[in-house]
mmCIF file of C-alpha atoms in Angstrom:
data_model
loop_
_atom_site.group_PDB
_atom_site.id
_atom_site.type_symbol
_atom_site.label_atom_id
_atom_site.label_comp_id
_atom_site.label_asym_id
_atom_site.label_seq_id
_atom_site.Cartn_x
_atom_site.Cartn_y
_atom_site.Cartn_z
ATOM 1 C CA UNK X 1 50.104 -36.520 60.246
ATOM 2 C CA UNK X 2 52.465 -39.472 59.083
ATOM 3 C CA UNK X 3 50.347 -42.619 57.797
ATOM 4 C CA UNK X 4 51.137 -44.831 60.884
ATOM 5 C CA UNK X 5 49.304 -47.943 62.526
ATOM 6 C CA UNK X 6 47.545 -45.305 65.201
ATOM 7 C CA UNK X 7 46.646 -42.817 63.077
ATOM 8 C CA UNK X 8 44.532 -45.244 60.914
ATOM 9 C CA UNK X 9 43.024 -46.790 63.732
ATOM 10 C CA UNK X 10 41.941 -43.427 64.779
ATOM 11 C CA UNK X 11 40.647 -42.338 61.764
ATOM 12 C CA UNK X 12 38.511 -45.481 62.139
ATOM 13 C CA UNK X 13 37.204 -44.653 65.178
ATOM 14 C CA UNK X 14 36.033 -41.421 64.563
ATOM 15 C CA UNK X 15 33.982 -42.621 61.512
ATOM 16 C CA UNK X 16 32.576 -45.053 64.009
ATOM 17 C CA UNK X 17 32.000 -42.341 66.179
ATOM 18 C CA UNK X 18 30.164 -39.979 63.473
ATOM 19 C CA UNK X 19 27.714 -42.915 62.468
ATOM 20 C CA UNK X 20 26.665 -43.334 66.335
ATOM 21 C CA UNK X 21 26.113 -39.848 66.856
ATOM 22 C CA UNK X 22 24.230 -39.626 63.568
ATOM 23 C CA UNK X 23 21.867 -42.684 64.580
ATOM 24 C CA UNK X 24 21.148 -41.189 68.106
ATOM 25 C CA UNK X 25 20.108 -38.012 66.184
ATOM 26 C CA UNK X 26 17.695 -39.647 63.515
ATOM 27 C CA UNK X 27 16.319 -41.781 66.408
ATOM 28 C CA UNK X 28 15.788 -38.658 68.753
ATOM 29 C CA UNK X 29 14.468 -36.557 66.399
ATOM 30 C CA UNK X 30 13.355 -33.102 68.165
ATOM 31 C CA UNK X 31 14.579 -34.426 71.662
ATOM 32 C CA UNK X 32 18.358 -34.992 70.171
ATOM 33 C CA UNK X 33 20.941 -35.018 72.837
ATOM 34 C CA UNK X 34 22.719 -33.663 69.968
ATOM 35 C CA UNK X 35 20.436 -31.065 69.266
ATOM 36 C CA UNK X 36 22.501 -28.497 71.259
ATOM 37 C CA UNK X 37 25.926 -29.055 69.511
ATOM 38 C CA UNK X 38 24.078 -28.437 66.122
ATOM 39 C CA UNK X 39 22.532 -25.401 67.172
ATOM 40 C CA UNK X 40 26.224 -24.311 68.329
ATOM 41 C CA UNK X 41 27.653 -25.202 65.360
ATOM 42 C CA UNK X 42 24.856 -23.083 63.583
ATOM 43 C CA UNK X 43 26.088 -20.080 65.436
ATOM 44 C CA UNK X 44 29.605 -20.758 64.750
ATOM 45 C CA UNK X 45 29.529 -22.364 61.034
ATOM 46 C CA UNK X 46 26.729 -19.820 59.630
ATOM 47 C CA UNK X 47 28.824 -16.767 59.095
ATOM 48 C CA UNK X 48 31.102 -18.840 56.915
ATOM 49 C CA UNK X 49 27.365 -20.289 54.637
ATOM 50 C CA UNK X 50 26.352 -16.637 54.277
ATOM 51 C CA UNK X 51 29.667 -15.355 52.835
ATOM 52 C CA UNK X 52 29.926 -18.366 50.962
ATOM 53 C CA UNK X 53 25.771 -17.719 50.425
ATOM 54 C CA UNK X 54 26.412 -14.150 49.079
ATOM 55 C CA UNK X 55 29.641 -15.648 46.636
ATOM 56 C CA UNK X 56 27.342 -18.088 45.269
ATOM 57 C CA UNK X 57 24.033 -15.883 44.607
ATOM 58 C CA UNK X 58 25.823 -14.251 41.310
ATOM 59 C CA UNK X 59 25.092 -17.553 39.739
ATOM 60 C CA UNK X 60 22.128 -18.142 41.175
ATOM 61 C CA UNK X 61 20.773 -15.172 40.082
ATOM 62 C CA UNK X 62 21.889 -15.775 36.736
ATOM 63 C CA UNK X 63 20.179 -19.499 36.607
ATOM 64 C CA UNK X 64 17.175 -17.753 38.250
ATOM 65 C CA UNK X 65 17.189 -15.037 35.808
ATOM 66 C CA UNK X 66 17.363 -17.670 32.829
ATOM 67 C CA UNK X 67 14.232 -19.164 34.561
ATOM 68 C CA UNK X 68 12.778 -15.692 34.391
ATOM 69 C CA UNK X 69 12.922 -14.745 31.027
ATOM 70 C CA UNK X 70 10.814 -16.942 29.134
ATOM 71 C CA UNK X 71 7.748 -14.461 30.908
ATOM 72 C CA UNK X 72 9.857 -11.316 29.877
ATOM 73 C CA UNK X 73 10.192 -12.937 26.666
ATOM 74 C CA UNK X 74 6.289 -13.402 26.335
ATOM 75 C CA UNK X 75 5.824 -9.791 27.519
ATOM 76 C CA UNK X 76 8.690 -8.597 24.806
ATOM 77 C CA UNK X 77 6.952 -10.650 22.329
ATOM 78 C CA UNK X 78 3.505 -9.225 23.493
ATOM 79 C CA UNK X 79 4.845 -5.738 22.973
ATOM 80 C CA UNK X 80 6.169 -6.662 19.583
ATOM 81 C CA UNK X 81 3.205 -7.903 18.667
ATOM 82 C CA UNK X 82 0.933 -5.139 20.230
ATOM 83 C CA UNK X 83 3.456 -2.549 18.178
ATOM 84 C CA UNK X 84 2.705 -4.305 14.951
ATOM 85 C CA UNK X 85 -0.824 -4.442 15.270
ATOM 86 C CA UNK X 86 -0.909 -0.584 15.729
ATOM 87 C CA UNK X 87 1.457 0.154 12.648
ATOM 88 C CA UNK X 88 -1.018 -2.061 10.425
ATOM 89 C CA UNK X 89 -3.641 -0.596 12.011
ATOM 90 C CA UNK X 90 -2.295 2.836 10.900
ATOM 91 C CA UNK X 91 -1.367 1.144 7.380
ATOM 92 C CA UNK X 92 -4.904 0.024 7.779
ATOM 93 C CA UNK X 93 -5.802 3.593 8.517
ATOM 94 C CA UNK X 94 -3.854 5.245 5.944
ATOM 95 C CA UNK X 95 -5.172 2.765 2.976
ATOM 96 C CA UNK X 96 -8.975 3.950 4.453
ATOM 97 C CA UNK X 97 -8.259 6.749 3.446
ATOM 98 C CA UNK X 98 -7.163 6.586 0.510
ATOM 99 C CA UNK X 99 -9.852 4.779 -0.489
ATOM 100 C CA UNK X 100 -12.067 7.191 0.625
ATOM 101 C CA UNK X 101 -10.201 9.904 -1.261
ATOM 102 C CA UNK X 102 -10.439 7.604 -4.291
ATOM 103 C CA UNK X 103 -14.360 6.928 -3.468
ATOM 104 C CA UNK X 104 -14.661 10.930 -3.203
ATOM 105 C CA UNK X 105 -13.602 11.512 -6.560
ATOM 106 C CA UNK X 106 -15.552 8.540 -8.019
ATOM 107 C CA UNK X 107 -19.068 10.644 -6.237
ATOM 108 C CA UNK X 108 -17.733 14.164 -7.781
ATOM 109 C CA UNK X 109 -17.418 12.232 -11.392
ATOM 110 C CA UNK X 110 -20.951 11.140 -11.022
ATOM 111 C CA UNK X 111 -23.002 14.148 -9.591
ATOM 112 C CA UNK X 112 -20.927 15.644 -12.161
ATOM 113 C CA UNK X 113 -21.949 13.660 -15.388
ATOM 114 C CA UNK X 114 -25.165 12.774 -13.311
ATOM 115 C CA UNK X 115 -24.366 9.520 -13.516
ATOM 116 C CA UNK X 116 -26.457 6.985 -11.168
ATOM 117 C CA UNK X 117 -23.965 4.539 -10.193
ATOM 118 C CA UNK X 118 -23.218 1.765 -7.543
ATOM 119 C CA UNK X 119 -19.737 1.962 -6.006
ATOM 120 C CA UNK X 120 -17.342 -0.935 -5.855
ATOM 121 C CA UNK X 121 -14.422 -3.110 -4.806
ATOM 122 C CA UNK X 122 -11.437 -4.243 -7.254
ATOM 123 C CA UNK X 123 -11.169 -8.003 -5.980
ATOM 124 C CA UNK X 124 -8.936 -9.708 -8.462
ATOM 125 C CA UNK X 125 -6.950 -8.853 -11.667
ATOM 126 C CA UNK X 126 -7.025 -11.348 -14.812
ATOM 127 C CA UNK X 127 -9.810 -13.719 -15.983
ATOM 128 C CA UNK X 128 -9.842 -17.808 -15.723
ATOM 129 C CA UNK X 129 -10.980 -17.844 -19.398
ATOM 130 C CA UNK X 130 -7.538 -16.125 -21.159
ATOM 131 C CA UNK X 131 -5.156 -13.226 -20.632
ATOM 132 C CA UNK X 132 -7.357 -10.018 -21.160
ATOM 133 C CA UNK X 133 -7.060 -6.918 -19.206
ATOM 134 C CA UNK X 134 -9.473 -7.824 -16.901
ATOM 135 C CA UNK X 135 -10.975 -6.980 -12.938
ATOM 136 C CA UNK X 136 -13.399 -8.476 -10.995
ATOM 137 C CA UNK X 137 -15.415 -6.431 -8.980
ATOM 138 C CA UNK X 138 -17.380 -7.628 -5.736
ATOM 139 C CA UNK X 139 -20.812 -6.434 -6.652
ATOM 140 C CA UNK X 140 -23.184 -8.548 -9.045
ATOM 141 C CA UNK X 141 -26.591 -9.312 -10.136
ATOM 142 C CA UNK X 142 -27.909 -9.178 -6.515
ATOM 143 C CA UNK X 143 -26.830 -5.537 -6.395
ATOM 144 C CA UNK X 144 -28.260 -4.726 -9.675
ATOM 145 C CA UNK X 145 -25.335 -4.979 -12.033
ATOM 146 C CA UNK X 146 -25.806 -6.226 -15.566
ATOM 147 C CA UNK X 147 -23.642 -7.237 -18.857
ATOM 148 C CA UNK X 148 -22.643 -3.991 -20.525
ATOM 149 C CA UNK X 149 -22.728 -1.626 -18.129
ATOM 150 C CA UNK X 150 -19.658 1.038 -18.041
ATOM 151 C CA UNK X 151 -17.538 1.058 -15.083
ATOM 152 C CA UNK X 152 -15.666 4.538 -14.492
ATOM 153 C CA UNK X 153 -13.666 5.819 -11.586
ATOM 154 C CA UNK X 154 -12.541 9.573 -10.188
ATOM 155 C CA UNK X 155 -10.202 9.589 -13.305
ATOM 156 C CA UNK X 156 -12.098 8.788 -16.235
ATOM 157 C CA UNK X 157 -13.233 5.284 -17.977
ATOM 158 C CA UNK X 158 -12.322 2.326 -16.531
ATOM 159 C CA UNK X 159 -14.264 -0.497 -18.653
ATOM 160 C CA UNK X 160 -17.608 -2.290 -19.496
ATOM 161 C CA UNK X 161 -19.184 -4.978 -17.600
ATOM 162 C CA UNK X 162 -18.661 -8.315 -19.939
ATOM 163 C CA UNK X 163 -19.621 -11.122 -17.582
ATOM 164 C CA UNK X 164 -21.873 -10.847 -14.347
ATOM 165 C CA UNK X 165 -22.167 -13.264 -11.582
ATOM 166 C CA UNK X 166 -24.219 -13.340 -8.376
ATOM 167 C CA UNK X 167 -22.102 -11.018 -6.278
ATOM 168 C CA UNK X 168 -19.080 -10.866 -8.492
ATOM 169 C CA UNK X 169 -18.723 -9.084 -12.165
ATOM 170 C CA UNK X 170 -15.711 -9.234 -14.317
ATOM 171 C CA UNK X 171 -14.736 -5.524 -15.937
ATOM 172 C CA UNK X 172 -13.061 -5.212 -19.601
ATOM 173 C CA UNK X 173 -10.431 -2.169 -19.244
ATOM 174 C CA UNK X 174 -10.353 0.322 -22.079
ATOM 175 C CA UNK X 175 -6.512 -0.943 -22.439
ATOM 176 C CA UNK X 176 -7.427 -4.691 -23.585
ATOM 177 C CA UNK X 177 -7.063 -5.059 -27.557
ATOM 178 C CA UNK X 178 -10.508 -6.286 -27.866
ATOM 179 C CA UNK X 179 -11.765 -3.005 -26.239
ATOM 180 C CA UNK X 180 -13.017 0.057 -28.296
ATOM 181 C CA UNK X 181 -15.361 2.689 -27.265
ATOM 182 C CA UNK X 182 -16.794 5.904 -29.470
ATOM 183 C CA UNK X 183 -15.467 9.162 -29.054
ATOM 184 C CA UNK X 184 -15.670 12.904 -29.055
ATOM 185 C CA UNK X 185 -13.458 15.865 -28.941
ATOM 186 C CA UNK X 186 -13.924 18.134 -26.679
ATOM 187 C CA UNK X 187 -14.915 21.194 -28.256
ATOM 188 C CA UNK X 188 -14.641 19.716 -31.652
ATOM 189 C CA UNK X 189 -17.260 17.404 -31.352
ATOM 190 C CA UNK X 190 -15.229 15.449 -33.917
ATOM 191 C CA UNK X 191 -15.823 11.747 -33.863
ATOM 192 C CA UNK X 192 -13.597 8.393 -33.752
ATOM 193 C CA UNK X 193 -13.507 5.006 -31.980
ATOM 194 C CA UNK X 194 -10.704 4.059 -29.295
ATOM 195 C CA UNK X 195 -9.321 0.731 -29.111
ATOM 196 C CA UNK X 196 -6.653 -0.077 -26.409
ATOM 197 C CA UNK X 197 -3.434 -1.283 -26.419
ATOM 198 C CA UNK X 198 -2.325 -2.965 -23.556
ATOM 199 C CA UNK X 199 0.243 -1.124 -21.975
ATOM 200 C CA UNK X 200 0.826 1.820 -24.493
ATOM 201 C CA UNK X 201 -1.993 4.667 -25.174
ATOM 202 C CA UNK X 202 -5.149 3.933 -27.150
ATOM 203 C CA UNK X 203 -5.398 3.811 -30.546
ATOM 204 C CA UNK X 204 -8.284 6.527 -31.830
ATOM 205 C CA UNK X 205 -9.350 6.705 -35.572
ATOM 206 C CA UNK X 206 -11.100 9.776 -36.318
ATOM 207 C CA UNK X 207 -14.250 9.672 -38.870
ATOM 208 C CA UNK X 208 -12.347 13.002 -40.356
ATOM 209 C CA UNK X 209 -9.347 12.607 -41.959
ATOM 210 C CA UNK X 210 -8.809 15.959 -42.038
ATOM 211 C CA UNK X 211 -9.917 16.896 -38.722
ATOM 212 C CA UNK X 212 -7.481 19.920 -36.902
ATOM 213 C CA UNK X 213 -6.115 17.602 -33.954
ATOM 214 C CA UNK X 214 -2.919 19.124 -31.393
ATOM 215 C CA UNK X 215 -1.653 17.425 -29.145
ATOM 216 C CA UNK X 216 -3.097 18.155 -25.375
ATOM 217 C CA UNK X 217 -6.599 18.169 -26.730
ATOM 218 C CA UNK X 218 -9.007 15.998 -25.141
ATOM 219 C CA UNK X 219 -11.581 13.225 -25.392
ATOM 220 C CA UNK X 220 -14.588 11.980 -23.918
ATOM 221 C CA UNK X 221 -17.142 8.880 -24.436
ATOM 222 C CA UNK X 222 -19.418 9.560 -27.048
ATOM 223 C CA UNK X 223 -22.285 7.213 -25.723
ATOM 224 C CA UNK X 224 -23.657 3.990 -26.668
ATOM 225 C CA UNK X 225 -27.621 3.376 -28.235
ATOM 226 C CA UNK X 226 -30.073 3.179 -25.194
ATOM 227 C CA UNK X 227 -26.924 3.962 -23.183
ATOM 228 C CA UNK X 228 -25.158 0.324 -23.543
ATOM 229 C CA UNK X 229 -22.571 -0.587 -22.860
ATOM 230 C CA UNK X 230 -21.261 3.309 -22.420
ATOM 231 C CA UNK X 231 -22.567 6.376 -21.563
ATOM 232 C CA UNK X 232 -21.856 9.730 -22.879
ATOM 233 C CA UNK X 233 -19.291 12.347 -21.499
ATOM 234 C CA UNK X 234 -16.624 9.773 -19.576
ATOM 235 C CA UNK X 235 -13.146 11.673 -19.735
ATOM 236 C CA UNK X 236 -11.257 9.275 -21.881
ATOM 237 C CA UNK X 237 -7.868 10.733 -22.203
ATOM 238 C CA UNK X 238 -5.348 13.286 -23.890
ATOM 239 C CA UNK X 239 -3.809 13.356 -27.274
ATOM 240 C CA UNK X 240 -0.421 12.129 -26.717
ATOM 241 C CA UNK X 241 0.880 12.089 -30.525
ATOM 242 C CA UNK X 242 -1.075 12.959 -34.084
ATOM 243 C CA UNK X 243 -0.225 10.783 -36.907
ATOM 244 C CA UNK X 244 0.528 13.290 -40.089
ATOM 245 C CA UNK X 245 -2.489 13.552 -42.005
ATOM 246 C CA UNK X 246 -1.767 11.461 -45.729
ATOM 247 C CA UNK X 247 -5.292 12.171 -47.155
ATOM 248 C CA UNK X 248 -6.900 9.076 -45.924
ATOM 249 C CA UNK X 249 -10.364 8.799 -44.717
ATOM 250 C CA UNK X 250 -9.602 8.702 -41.129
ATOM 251 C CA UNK X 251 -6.839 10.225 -39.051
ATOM 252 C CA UNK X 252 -5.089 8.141 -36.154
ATOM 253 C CA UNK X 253 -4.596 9.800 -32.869
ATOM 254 C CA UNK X 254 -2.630 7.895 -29.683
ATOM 255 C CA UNK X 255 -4.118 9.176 -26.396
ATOM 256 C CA UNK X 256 -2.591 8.741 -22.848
ATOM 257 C CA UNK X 257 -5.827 7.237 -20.750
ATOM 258 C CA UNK X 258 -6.581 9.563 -17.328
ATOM 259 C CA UNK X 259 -7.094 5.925 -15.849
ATOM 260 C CA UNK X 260 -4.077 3.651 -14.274
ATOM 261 C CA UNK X 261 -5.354 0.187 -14.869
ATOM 262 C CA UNK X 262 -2.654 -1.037 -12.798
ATOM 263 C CA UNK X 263 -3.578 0.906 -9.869
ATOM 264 C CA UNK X 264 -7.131 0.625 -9.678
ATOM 265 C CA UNK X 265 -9.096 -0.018 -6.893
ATOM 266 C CA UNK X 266 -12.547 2.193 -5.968
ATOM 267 C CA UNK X 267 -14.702 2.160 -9.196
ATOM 268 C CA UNK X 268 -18.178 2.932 -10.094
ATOM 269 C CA UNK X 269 -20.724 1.154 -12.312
ATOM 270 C CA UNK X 270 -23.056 3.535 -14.151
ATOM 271 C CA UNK X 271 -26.355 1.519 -13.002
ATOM 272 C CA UNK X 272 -28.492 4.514 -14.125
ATOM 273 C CA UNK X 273 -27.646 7.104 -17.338
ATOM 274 C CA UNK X 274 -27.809 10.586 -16.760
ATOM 275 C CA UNK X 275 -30.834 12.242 -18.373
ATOM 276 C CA UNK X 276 -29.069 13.850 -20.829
ATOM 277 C CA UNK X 277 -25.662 14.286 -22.677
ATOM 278 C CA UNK X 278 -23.222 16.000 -20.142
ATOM 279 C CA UNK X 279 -21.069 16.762 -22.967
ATOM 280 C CA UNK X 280 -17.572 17.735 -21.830
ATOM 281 C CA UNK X 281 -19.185 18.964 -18.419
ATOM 282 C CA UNK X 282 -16.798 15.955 -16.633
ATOM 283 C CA UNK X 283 -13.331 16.513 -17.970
ATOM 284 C CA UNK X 284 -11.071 17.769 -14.942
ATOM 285 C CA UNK X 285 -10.111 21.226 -15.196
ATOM 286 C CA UNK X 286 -7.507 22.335 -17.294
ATOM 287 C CA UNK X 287 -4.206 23.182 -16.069
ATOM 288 C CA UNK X 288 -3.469 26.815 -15.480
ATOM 289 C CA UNK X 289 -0.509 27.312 -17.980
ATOM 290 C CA UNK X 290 2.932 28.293 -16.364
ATOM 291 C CA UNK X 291 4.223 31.486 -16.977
ATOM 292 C CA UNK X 292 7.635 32.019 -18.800
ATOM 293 C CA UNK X 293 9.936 34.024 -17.053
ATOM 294 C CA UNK X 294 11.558 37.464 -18.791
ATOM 295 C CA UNK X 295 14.524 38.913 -17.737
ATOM 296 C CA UNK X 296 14.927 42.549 -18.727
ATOM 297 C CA UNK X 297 18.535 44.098 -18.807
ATOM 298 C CA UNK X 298 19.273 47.748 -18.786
ATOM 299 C CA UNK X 299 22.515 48.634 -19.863
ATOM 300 C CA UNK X 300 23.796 51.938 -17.643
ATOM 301 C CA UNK X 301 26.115 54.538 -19.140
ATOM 302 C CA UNK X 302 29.458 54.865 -17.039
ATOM 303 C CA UNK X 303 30.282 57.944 -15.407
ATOM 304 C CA UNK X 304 33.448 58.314 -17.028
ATOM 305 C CA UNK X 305 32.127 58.056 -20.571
ATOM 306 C CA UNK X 306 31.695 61.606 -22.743
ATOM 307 C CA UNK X 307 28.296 63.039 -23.489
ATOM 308 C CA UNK X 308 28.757 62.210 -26.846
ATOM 309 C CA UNK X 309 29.596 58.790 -27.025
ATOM 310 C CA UNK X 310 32.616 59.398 -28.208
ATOM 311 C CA UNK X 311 36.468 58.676 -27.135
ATOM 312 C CA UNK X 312 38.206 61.497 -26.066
ATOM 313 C CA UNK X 313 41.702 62.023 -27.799
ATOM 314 C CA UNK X 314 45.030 60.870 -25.418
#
């Protein structure tokens, strides 16, 4: 349509037009004389709304589906959450028991020495007071503990009791440099005192200088007067190396401890000694030795060869 006089004055009419019709309809609300036409427009124009309808609801979904999935995000999140609270509680479960596996060997040690002792929880490592190889334990002077009491688990000697608090006690370990303990070797009976050495074996001097040591033999507590601070028969450890005898008094042994003192956790405090000496009654089983393999070779005579041994001539 060319831009002419008419065609603008038309234009302008209809808009004039579309406002009345649009005023009669607000003012006639359900009783519209236009009411009709709108409904027939419905019928004609809605086709064309639902394709366009269906086109649209792509996005729509999309936007809705954002909407959505902060609650799927809260369930995803719930899941993730309800899957790490069942692997720690298997952790959980697998650290029970191996702390009852650990608390099973401390009972065996002590129905085996007949040792009467109260079982108990490595808390902390280290002391506020310096750098010793220390532990605290969580049972105290309410459950019975006192100063000087030995502390052993299912592998052997742990420590002594050195400071004691209500519900708390802090243990020496045999390792610490101020530590030493008497011995005995097993069989032997001959005597020494252990002193540890942090993180390398103990240090044993033997009263007998010219005592018959190897290594692989073994040592146990020797016991304390009145049974303080240690009781007889702990497993100690095993003769790791034997210094060469140079006609002194004593003789130095270094033995490997049968305790980890960085990987302790279930102990036992000796709270009652055993009645008497269980001598080397504790000390785990020895190793079955493994046997050495022979290999036996027979040497067959070929079939070809003479009776005699000998060549025969070309």
């Amino acid at each position: 349509m060319r831009d002419t006089r008419e065609s603008r004055l038309l234009l302008v009419l209809l808009i004039a037009i579309a406002f009345a019709l649009i005023t009669v309809d607000i003012r006639g609300g359900k009783d519209s004389p236009v009411d009709g036409a709108r409904q027939a427009a419905a019928t004609v124009f809605g086709p064309i709304e639902d394709g366009v309808s269906t086109a649209v609801d792509p996005v729509g979904n999309a936007i809705e589906a954002v909407r959505g999935s902060g609650g799927r995000h809260d369930r995803i999140a719930q899941l993730e959450r309800d899957n790490a609270a069942l692997k720690a509680k298997l952790g959980s479960d697998d650290r029970n028991r191996s702390r009852l596996k650990q608390l099973d060997k401390v009972l065996k040690t002590a129905g085996a020495g007949q040792y009467g002792i109260k079982g108990a929880e490595v808390i902390a490592i280290g002391a506020a007071q310096g750098f010793s190889w220390t532990v605290t334990i969580d049972v105290g002077a309410n459950d019975g503990i006192k100063r000087d009491m030995t502390v052993l688990n299912g592998d052997g000697l742990v420590g002594r009791v050195t400071t004691v608090g209500p519900n708390t006690a802090t243990v020496l370990l045999a390792n610490d440099p101020d530590f030493t303990v008497g011995t005995r070797m097993e069989a032997t009976d001959e005597l020494g005192f252990a002193s540890g050495q942090g993180d390398r074996p103990l240090r044993v001097e033997l009263l007998n200088g010219k005592a018959k040591i190897k290594k692989g033999d073994r040592l146990v507590t020797f016991g304390s007067q009145a049974d303080r601070p240690f009781v007889p028969g702990v497993p100690v450890g095993i003769v790791s190396r034997v210094d060469p005898s140079g006609g002194d008094l004593t003789r130095t042994l270094y033995v490997t401890p049968y305790v980890s003192f960085t990987k302790l956790d279930i102990v036992g405090v000796v709270v009652q000694a055993p009645r008497k000496d269980p001598r080397d009654d504790v000390l785990p089983p020895k190793p079955e030795p493994t046997p050495t393999p022979t290999v036996t070779v027979t040497v067959t005579p070929s079939v070809n060869a003479p009776a005699d041994g000998l060549q025969q001539e070309q």
